[in-house]
Amino acid sequence: MRRPLATAAVAVLAVLSGTGCSVTVPDPGYTPPPPLPALEQLRRAPLTDAAAFRTADDVLAFVTADRNIVCALTSARGPHLNLPYESNNYGDSANRKLDTVPVAHCELAVYPEPQAGDVRDNCGGTGLGYLGGAALLTPGRATYGECRSGVTAMESAFGPQGTRDGVIASLPVLPEGANLERNGLRCSAYDSGVACGNVTGGVAFIVSRDHYEVISGGGKKPSTSPPEAPKTP
């Protein structure tokens, strides 16, 4: 004999109640909250043990899981950065008299072009162009782009014609959501990219394959590339 529908429903509810199961019904009117701003995420995210990311001279260096971004939490003397993945003059005796400043530096293999308002140097007299693919954070300022000719070190290693070897290939991966800090500056693998910031100073940058932001003014004045920004060759 077929059991009446009402009786069957009561039986199902009785089974669920007896087993401690519950049924979740989606609320069609629920809107998830927007993600926290980058600086707030950097402030709240728990710090990762830095030991696995430490290189010479107490520099912290890492790559992202997709091998598109390499970063270093390091130091600068004037324009000279102490980078484990790029030739530099940081250690030259002539530069040791310059003030040492903590910085965060990232390079990308695939990246957007700088917006006109973010071009910080006319590269006058050098024959170089102001190109994307590099971001720099000091305690008081964040910038995107630099004067150079040719590709970034990350582009040389993991770009379309990359070698997939060298120093960058040996650096550890910083997992999504992980957060490193050195001398008051933090970098986190963030939303398929990297965010680096001085959370007390209110300055930061966010970089990814097709988007970047430069944040200043306590996080209130972002300079943002469009999501569809073209990638460099």
PDB file of C-alpha atoms in Angstrom:
ATOM      1  CA  MET A   1       0.000   0.000   0.000  1.00  0.00           C
ATOM      2  CA  ARG A   2       1.361   3.492  -0.843  1.00  0.00           C
ATOM      3  CA  ARG A   3       2.096   5.580   2.274  1.00  0.00           C
ATOM      4  CA  PRO A   4       0.358   9.021   2.250  1.00  0.00           C
ATOM      5  CA  LEU A   5       2.729  11.928   1.513  1.00  0.00           C
ATOM      6  CA  ALA A   6       2.036  13.601   4.853  1.00  0.00           C
ATOM      7  CA  THR A   7       2.935  10.415   6.708  1.00  0.00           C
ATOM      8  CA  ALA A   8       6.125  10.018   4.654  1.00  0.00           C
ATOM      9  CA  ALA A   9       7.183  13.576   5.443  1.00  0.00           C
ATOM     10  CA  VAL A  10       6.686  13.017   9.153  1.00  0.00           C
ATOM     11  CA  ALA A  11       8.776   9.838   8.914  1.00  0.00           C
ATOM     12  CA  VAL A  12      11.648  11.699   7.197  1.00  0.00           C
ATOM     13  CA  LEU A  13      11.608  14.420   9.838  1.00  0.00           C
ATOM     14  CA  ALA A  14      11.635  11.804  12.558  1.00  0.00           C
ATOM     15  CA  VAL A  15      14.708  10.124  11.022  1.00  0.00           C
ATOM     16  CA  LEU A  16      16.559  13.452  10.694  1.00  0.00           C
ATOM     17  CA  SER A  17      15.723  14.379  14.270  1.00  0.00           C
ATOM     18  CA  GLY A  18      16.844  11.006  15.543  1.00  0.00           C
ATOM     19  CA  THR A  19      20.203  11.160  13.755  1.00  0.00           C
ATOM     20  CA  GLY A  20      21.004  14.741  14.714  1.00  0.00           C
ATOM     21  CA  CYS A  21      21.092  15.860  11.050  1.00  0.00           C
ATOM     22  CA  SER A  22      19.990  19.302   9.951  1.00  0.00           C
ATOM     23  CA  VAL A  23      18.978  20.718   6.611  1.00  0.00           C
ATOM     24  CA  THR A  24      20.358  24.092   5.504  1.00  0.00           C
ATOM     25  CA  VAL A  25      18.142  26.116   3.191  1.00  0.00           C
ATOM     26  CA  PRO A  26      19.941  28.864   1.201  1.00  0.00           C
ATOM     27  CA  ASP A  27      18.652  32.375   1.796  1.00  0.00           C
ATOM     28  CA  PRO A  28      18.074  33.912  -1.655  1.00  0.00           C
ATOM     29  CA  GLY A  29      18.261  37.397  -0.153  1.00  0.00           C
ATOM     30  CA  TYR A  30      21.712  36.935   1.443  1.00  0.00           C
ATOM     31  CA  THR A  31      24.585  38.956  -0.008  1.00  0.00           C
ATOM     32  CA  PRO A  32      28.063  37.983   1.226  1.00  0.00           C
ATOM     33  CA  PRO A  33      30.065  40.887   2.634  1.00  0.00           C
ATOM     34  CA  PRO A  34      32.759  42.392   0.401  1.00  0.00           C
ATOM     35  CA  PRO A  35      36.362  41.336   1.071  1.00  0.00           C
ATOM     36  CA  LEU A  36      38.290  43.444   3.525  1.00  0.00           C
ATOM     37  CA  PRO A  37      40.598  46.126   2.069  1.00  0.00           C
ATOM     38  CA  ALA A  38      44.140  44.934   1.464  1.00  0.00           C
ATOM     39  CA  LEU A  39      45.642  46.876   4.359  1.00  0.00           C
ATOM     40  CA  GLU A  40      43.066  45.461   6.771  1.00  0.00           C
ATOM     41  CA  GLN A  41      43.686  41.934   5.519  1.00  0.00           C
ATOM     42  CA  LEU A  42      47.423  42.431   6.018  1.00  0.00           C
ATOM     43  CA  ARG A  43      46.771  43.744   9.525  1.00  0.00           C
ATOM     44  CA  ARG A  44      44.542  40.822  10.553  1.00  0.00           C
ATOM     45  CA  ALA A  45      46.245  37.892   8.830  1.00  0.00           C
ATOM     46  CA  PRO A  46      48.363  35.761  11.181  1.00  0.00           C
ATOM     47  CA  LEU A  47      52.074  35.877  10.461  1.00  0.00           C
ATOM     48  CA  THR A  48      53.792  32.888   8.859  1.00  0.00           C
ATOM     49  CA  ASP A  49      57.001  31.448  10.258  1.00  0.00           C
ATOM     50  CA  ALA A  50      59.652  33.264   8.230  1.00  0.00           C
ATOM     51  CA  ALA A  51      62.425  30.693   8.659  1.00  0.00           C
ATOM     52  CA  ALA A  52      61.738  28.879   5.366  1.00  0.00           C
ATOM     53  CA  PHE A  53      61.822  32.160   3.407  1.00  0.00           C
ATOM     54  CA  ARG A  54      65.014  33.636   4.841  1.00  0.00           C
ATOM     55  CA  THR A  55      67.999  34.132   2.515  1.00  0.00           C
ATOM     56  CA  ALA A  56      71.352  35.835   3.035  1.00  0.00           C
ATOM     57  CA  ASP A  57      71.473  39.181   4.879  1.00  0.00           C
ATOM     58  CA  ASP A  58      68.174  38.425   6.643  1.00  0.00           C
ATOM     59  CA  VAL A  59      66.177  38.962   3.436  1.00  0.00           C
ATOM     60  CA  LEU A  60      62.814  37.191   3.072  1.00  0.00           C
ATOM     61  CA  ALA A  61      62.060  36.047  -0.493  1.00  0.00           C
ATOM     62  CA  PHE A  62      59.292  33.974  -2.077  1.00  0.00           C
ATOM     63  CA  VAL A  63      57.367  33.207  -5.258  1.00  0.00           C
ATOM     64  CA  THR A  64      53.631  32.741  -5.728  1.00  0.00           C
ATOM     65  CA  ALA A  65      52.155  29.315  -6.412  1.00  0.00           C
ATOM     66  CA  ASP A  66      51.518  30.130 -10.086  1.00  0.00           C
ATOM     67  CA  ARG A  67      55.164  31.277 -10.480  1.00  0.00           C
ATOM     68  CA  ASN A  68      54.055  34.691 -11.729  1.00  0.00           C
ATOM     69  CA  ILE A  69      55.391  36.888  -8.902  1.00  0.00           C
ATOM     70  CA  VAL A  70      58.658  36.948  -6.965  1.00  0.00           C
ATOM     71  CA  CYS A  71      59.051  39.237  -3.950  1.00  0.00           C
ATOM     72  CA  ALA A  72      61.612  40.185  -1.352  1.00  0.00           C
ATOM     73  CA  LEU A  73      61.217  41.894   2.000  1.00  0.00           C
ATOM     74  CA  THR A  74      64.647  43.465   2.068  1.00  0.00           C
ATOM     75  CA  SER A  75      66.605  46.745   2.388  1.00  0.00           C
ATOM     76  CA  ALA A  76      67.641  49.625   0.143  1.00  0.00           C
ATOM     77  CA  ARG A  77      70.548  52.052   0.163  1.00  0.00           C
ATOM     78  CA  GLY A  78      69.456  54.950  -1.974  1.00  0.00           C
ATOM     79  CA  PRO A  79      68.236  53.398  -5.259  1.00  0.00           C
ATOM     80  CA  HIS A  80      70.158  50.171  -4.621  1.00  0.00           C
ATOM     81  CA  LEU A  81      68.047  47.203  -3.495  1.00  0.00           C
ATOM     82  CA  ASN A  82      69.441  44.099  -1.836  1.00  0.00           C
ATOM     83  CA  LEU A  83      67.720  41.486  -4.034  1.00  0.00           C
ATOM     84  CA  PRO A  84      68.634  37.787  -4.092  1.00  0.00           C
ATOM     85  CA  TYR A  85      67.187  37.356  -7.592  1.00  0.00           C
ATOM     86  CA  GLU A  86      68.666  40.340  -9.444  1.00  0.00           C
ATOM     87  CA  SER A  87      72.165  41.802  -9.844  1.00  0.00           C
ATOM     88  CA  ASN A  88      72.591  44.976  -7.796  1.00  0.00           C
ATOM     89  CA  ASN A  89      75.108  47.359  -6.222  1.00  0.00           C
ATOM     90  CA  TYR A  90      73.678  47.303  -2.715  1.00  0.00           C
ATOM     91  CA  GLY A  91      76.870  45.910  -1.185  1.00  0.00           C
ATOM     92  CA  ASP A  92      79.321  48.255  -2.923  1.00  0.00           C
ATOM     93  CA  SER A  93      81.561  50.083  -0.473  1.00  0.00           C
ATOM     94  CA  ALA A  94      80.583  53.457  -1.959  1.00  0.00           C
ATOM     95  CA  ASN A  95      76.949  52.818  -1.030  1.00  0.00           C
ATOM     96  CA  ARG A  96      77.506  51.826   2.585  1.00  0.00           C
ATOM     97  CA  LYS A  97      77.410  55.453   3.680  1.00  0.00           C
ATOM     98  CA  LEU A  98      73.814  55.731   2.452  1.00  0.00           C
ATOM     99  CA  ASP A  99      70.915  55.258   4.845  1.00  0.00           C
ATOM    100  CA  THR A 100      69.543  51.715   4.958  1.00  0.00           C
ATOM    101  CA  VAL A 101      65.752  51.598   4.564  1.00  0.00           C
ATOM    102  CA  PRO A 102      63.415  48.561   4.758  1.00  0.00           C
ATOM    103  CA  VAL A 103      61.576  47.898   1.494  1.00  0.00           C
ATOM    104  CA  ALA A 104      59.361  45.313  -0.163  1.00  0.00           C
ATOM    105  CA  HIS A 105      59.959  44.618  -3.845  1.00  0.00           C
ATOM    106  CA  CYS A 106      58.049  42.412  -6.301  1.00  0.00           C
ATOM    107  CA  GLU A 107      58.543  41.485  -9.950  1.00  0.00           C
ATOM    108  CA  LEU A 108      56.054  39.801 -12.266  1.00  0.00           C
ATOM    109  CA  ALA A 109      56.334  37.542 -15.298  1.00  0.00           C
ATOM    110  CA  VAL A 110      53.003  38.697 -16.804  1.00  0.00           C
ATOM    111  CA  TYR A 111      51.708  42.125 -15.803  1.00  0.00           C
ATOM    112  CA  PRO A 112      49.677  45.231 -16.682  1.00  0.00           C
ATOM    113  CA  GLU A 113      51.124  48.463 -18.027  1.00  0.00           C
ATOM    114  CA  PRO A 114      51.401  51.414 -15.619  1.00  0.00           C
ATOM    115  CA  GLN A 115      48.621  53.974 -15.818  1.00  0.00           C
ATOM    116  CA  ALA A 116      49.726  57.462 -16.837  1.00  0.00           C
ATOM    117  CA  GLY A 117      49.230  58.857 -13.331  1.00  0.00           C
ATOM    118  CA  ASP A 118      51.555  56.231 -11.865  1.00  0.00           C
ATOM    119  CA  VAL A 119      54.557  56.985 -14.089  1.00  0.00           C
ATOM    120  CA  ARG A 120      57.038  58.388 -11.559  1.00  0.00           C
ATOM    121  CA  ASP A 121      60.104  58.936 -13.737  1.00  0.00           C
ATOM    122  CA  ASN A 122      60.703  60.193 -17.268  1.00  0.00           C
ATOM    123  CA  CYS A 123      63.887  58.102 -17.433  1.00  0.00           C
ATOM    124  CA  GLY A 124      65.470  61.157 -19.014  1.00  0.00           C
ATOM    125  CA  GLY A 125      68.799  60.667 -20.726  1.00  0.00           C
ATOM    126  CA  THR A 126      68.955  56.952 -20.006  1.00  0.00           C
ATOM    127  CA  GLY A 127      67.322  55.545 -23.124  1.00  0.00           C
ATOM    128  CA  LEU A 128      65.120  53.419 -20.882  1.00  0.00           C
ATOM    129  CA  GLY A 129      61.340  53.217 -20.750  1.00  0.00           C
ATOM    130  CA  TYR A 130      59.045  53.323 -17.747  1.00  0.00           C
ATOM    131  CA  LEU A 131      57.666  49.787 -17.762  1.00  0.00           C
ATOM    132  CA  GLY A 132      55.350  47.734 -15.592  1.00  0.00           C
ATOM    133  CA  GLY A 133      56.113  44.457 -13.879  1.00  0.00           C
ATOM    134  CA  ALA A 134      57.846  45.810 -10.765  1.00  0.00           C
ATOM    135  CA  ALA A 135      56.468  47.285  -7.542  1.00  0.00           C
ATOM    136  CA  LEU A 136      58.315  48.874  -4.631  1.00  0.00           C
ATOM    137  CA  LEU A 137      57.191  49.698  -1.104  1.00  0.00           C
ATOM    138  CA  THR A 138      59.102  51.865   1.372  1.00  0.00           C
ATOM    139  CA  PRO A 139      57.753  52.779   4.822  1.00  0.00           C
ATOM    140  CA  GLY A 140      56.125  55.899   3.364  1.00  0.00           C
ATOM    141  CA  ARG A 141      55.482  55.216  -0.314  1.00  0.00           C
ATOM    142  CA  ALA A 142      54.358  52.579  -2.812  1.00  0.00           C
ATOM    143  CA  THR A 143      55.058  52.691  -6.549  1.00  0.00           C
ATOM    144  CA  TYR A 144      54.390  50.539  -9.593  1.00  0.00           C
ATOM    145  CA  GLY A 145      56.694  50.475 -12.618  1.00  0.00           C
ATOM    146  CA  GLU A 146      60.353  51.311 -13.162  1.00  0.00           C
ATOM    147  CA  CYS A 147      62.868  52.581 -15.692  1.00  0.00           C
ATOM    148  CA  ARG A 148      64.458  49.649 -17.485  1.00  0.00           C
ATOM    149  CA  SER A 149      65.054  48.070 -20.862  1.00  0.00           C
ATOM    150  CA  GLY A 150      64.018  44.496 -21.492  1.00  0.00           C
ATOM    151  CA  VAL A 151      62.246  42.078 -19.225  1.00  0.00           C
ATOM    152  CA  THR A 152      62.106  41.673 -15.459  1.00  0.00           C
ATOM    153  CA  ALA A 153      64.124  38.921 -13.793  1.00  0.00           C
ATOM    154  CA  MET A 154      60.838  37.098 -13.105  1.00  0.00           C
ATOM    155  CA  GLU A 155      59.821  37.441 -16.737  1.00  0.00           C
ATOM    156  CA  SER A 156      63.169  36.020 -17.800  1.00  0.00           C
ATOM    157  CA  ALA A 157      62.664  33.033 -15.522  1.00  0.00           C
ATOM    158  CA  PHE A 158      58.924  32.336 -15.831  1.00  0.00           C
ATOM    159  CA  GLY A 159      57.611  34.507 -18.661  1.00  0.00           C
ATOM    160  CA  PRO A 160      56.529  33.106 -22.044  1.00  0.00           C
ATOM    161  CA  GLN A 161      60.165  32.544 -23.040  1.00  0.00           C
ATOM    162  CA  GLY A 162      61.389  31.858 -19.512  1.00  0.00           C
ATOM    163  CA  THR A 163      64.182  29.475 -18.588  1.00  0.00           C
ATOM    164  CA  ARG A 164      62.426  28.024 -15.499  1.00  0.00           C
ATOM    165  CA  ASP A 165      65.744  27.860 -13.677  1.00  0.00           C
ATOM    166  CA  GLY A 166      68.126  30.021 -11.676  1.00  0.00           C
ATOM    167  CA  VAL A 167      67.711  31.577  -8.235  1.00  0.00           C
ATOM    168  CA  ILE A 168      64.017  32.354  -8.627  1.00  0.00           C
ATOM    169  CA  ALA A 169      63.178  28.734  -9.449  1.00  0.00           C
ATOM    170  CA  SER A 170      64.666  27.666  -6.107  1.00  0.00           C
ATOM    171  CA  LEU A 171      62.726  30.112  -3.917  1.00  0.00           C
ATOM    172  CA  PRO A 172      59.925  28.773  -1.685  1.00  0.00           C
ATOM    173  CA  VAL A 173      56.243  29.299  -2.483  1.00  0.00           C
ATOM    174  CA  LEU A 174      54.214  31.562  -0.186  1.00  0.00           C
ATOM    175  CA  PRO A 175      50.758  29.928   0.074  1.00  0.00           C
ATOM    176  CA  GLU A 176      47.572  31.920  -0.541  1.00  0.00           C
ATOM    177  CA  GLY A 177      46.695  33.839   2.607  1.00  0.00           C
ATOM    178  CA  ALA A 178      50.137  33.467   4.193  1.00  0.00           C
ATOM    179  CA  ASN A 179      51.688  36.646   5.572  1.00  0.00           C
ATOM    180  CA  LEU A 180      55.354  37.603   6.105  1.00  0.00           C
ATOM    181  CA  GLU A 181      56.734  40.613   7.974  1.00  0.00           C
ATOM    182  CA  ARG A 182      60.159  42.245   8.124  1.00  0.00           C
ATOM    183  CA  ASN A 183      60.989  45.589   9.766  1.00  0.00           C
ATOM    184  CA  GLY A 184      57.364  46.751   9.840  1.00  0.00           C
ATOM    185  CA  LEU A 185      56.511  45.853   6.233  1.00  0.00           C
ATOM    186  CA  ARG A 186      54.264  42.917   5.344  1.00  0.00           C
ATOM    187  CA  CYS A 187      53.645  40.891   2.180  1.00  0.00           C
ATOM    188  CA  SER A 188      50.843  38.367   1.684  1.00  0.00           C
ATOM    189  CA  ALA A 189      49.769  36.057  -1.119  1.00  0.00           C
ATOM    190  CA  TYR A 190      46.450  37.771  -1.745  1.00  0.00           C
ATOM    191  CA  ASP A 191      43.613  37.153  -4.216  1.00  0.00           C
ATOM    192  CA  SER A 192      45.794  35.377  -6.834  1.00  0.00           C
ATOM    193  CA  GLY A 193      48.439  38.073  -6.477  1.00  0.00           C
ATOM    194  CA  VAL A 194      50.536  39.740  -3.778  1.00  0.00           C
ATOM    195  CA  ALA A 195      49.759  42.612  -1.421  1.00  0.00           C
ATOM    196  CA  CYS A 196      52.597  44.388   0.391  1.00  0.00           C
ATOM    197  CA  GLY A 197      51.997  47.194   2.852  1.00  0.00           C
ATOM    198  CA  ASN A 198      53.000  49.279   5.805  1.00  0.00           C
ATOM    199  CA  VAL A 199      49.826  48.794   7.817  1.00  0.00           C
ATOM    200  CA  THR A 200      50.648  51.562  10.303  1.00  0.00           C
ATOM    201  CA  GLY A 201      51.612  54.047   7.585  1.00  0.00           C
ATOM    202  CA  GLY A 202      48.614  53.302   5.351  1.00  0.00           C
ATOM    203  CA  VAL A 203      50.569  52.618   2.151  1.00  0.00           C
ATOM    204  CA  ALA A 204      50.539  49.451   0.058  1.00  0.00           C
ATOM    205  CA  PHE A 205      50.552  47.935  -3.388  1.00  0.00           C
ATOM    206  CA  ILE A 206      48.633  44.993  -4.841  1.00  0.00           C
ATOM    207  CA  VAL A 207      49.915  43.275  -7.982  1.00  0.00           C
ATOM    208  CA  SER A 208      48.605  40.410 -10.109  1.00  0.00           C
ATOM    209  CA  ARG A 209      48.649  39.293 -13.731  1.00  0.00           C
ATOM    210  CA  ASP A 210      46.103  41.809 -14.984  1.00  0.00           C
ATOM    211  CA  HIS A 211      45.591  44.307 -12.182  1.00  0.00           C
ATOM    212  CA  TYR A 212      47.485  46.503  -9.744  1.00  0.00           C
ATOM    213  CA  GLU A 213      46.680  49.072  -7.081  1.00  0.00           C
ATOM    214  CA  VAL A 214      48.859  51.638  -5.356  1.00  0.00           C
ATOM    215  CA  ILE A 215      47.372  52.691  -2.014  1.00  0.00           C
ATOM    216  CA  SER A 216      48.307  55.839  -0.118  1.00  0.00           C
ATOM    217  CA  GLY A 217      46.702  58.324   2.241  1.00  0.00           C
ATOM    218  CA  GLY A 218      45.943  55.758   4.910  1.00  0.00           C
ATOM    219  CA  GLY A 219      44.321  53.469   2.378  1.00  0.00           C
ATOM    220  CA  LYS A 220      41.901  56.132   1.152  1.00  0.00           C
ATOM    221  CA  LYS A 221      43.553  57.011  -2.161  1.00  0.00           C
ATOM    222  CA  PRO A 222      44.021  53.945  -4.358  1.00  0.00           C
ATOM    223  CA  SER A 223      45.481  54.276  -7.831  1.00  0.00           C
ATOM    224  CA  THR A 224      44.011  51.377  -9.760  1.00  0.00           C
ATOM    225  CA  SER A 225      44.613  49.792 -13.131  1.00  0.00           C
ATOM    226  CA  PRO A 226      41.507  48.564 -14.968  1.00  0.00           C
ATOM    227  CA  PRO A 227      40.835  44.808 -14.598  1.00  0.00           C
ATOM    228  CA  GLU A 228      41.230  44.383 -18.340  1.00  0.00           C
ATOM    229  CA  ALA A 229      44.613  46.127 -18.420  1.00  0.00           C
ATOM    230  CA  PRO A 230      46.771  44.661 -21.197  1.00  0.00           C
ATOM    231  CA  LYS A 231      49.630  42.397 -20.291  1.00  0.00           C
ATOM    232  CA  THR A 232      53.105  43.076 -21.548  1.00  0.00           C
ATOM    233  CA  PRO A 233      54.553  40.692 -24.133  1.00  0.00           C
TER     234      PRO A 233
END
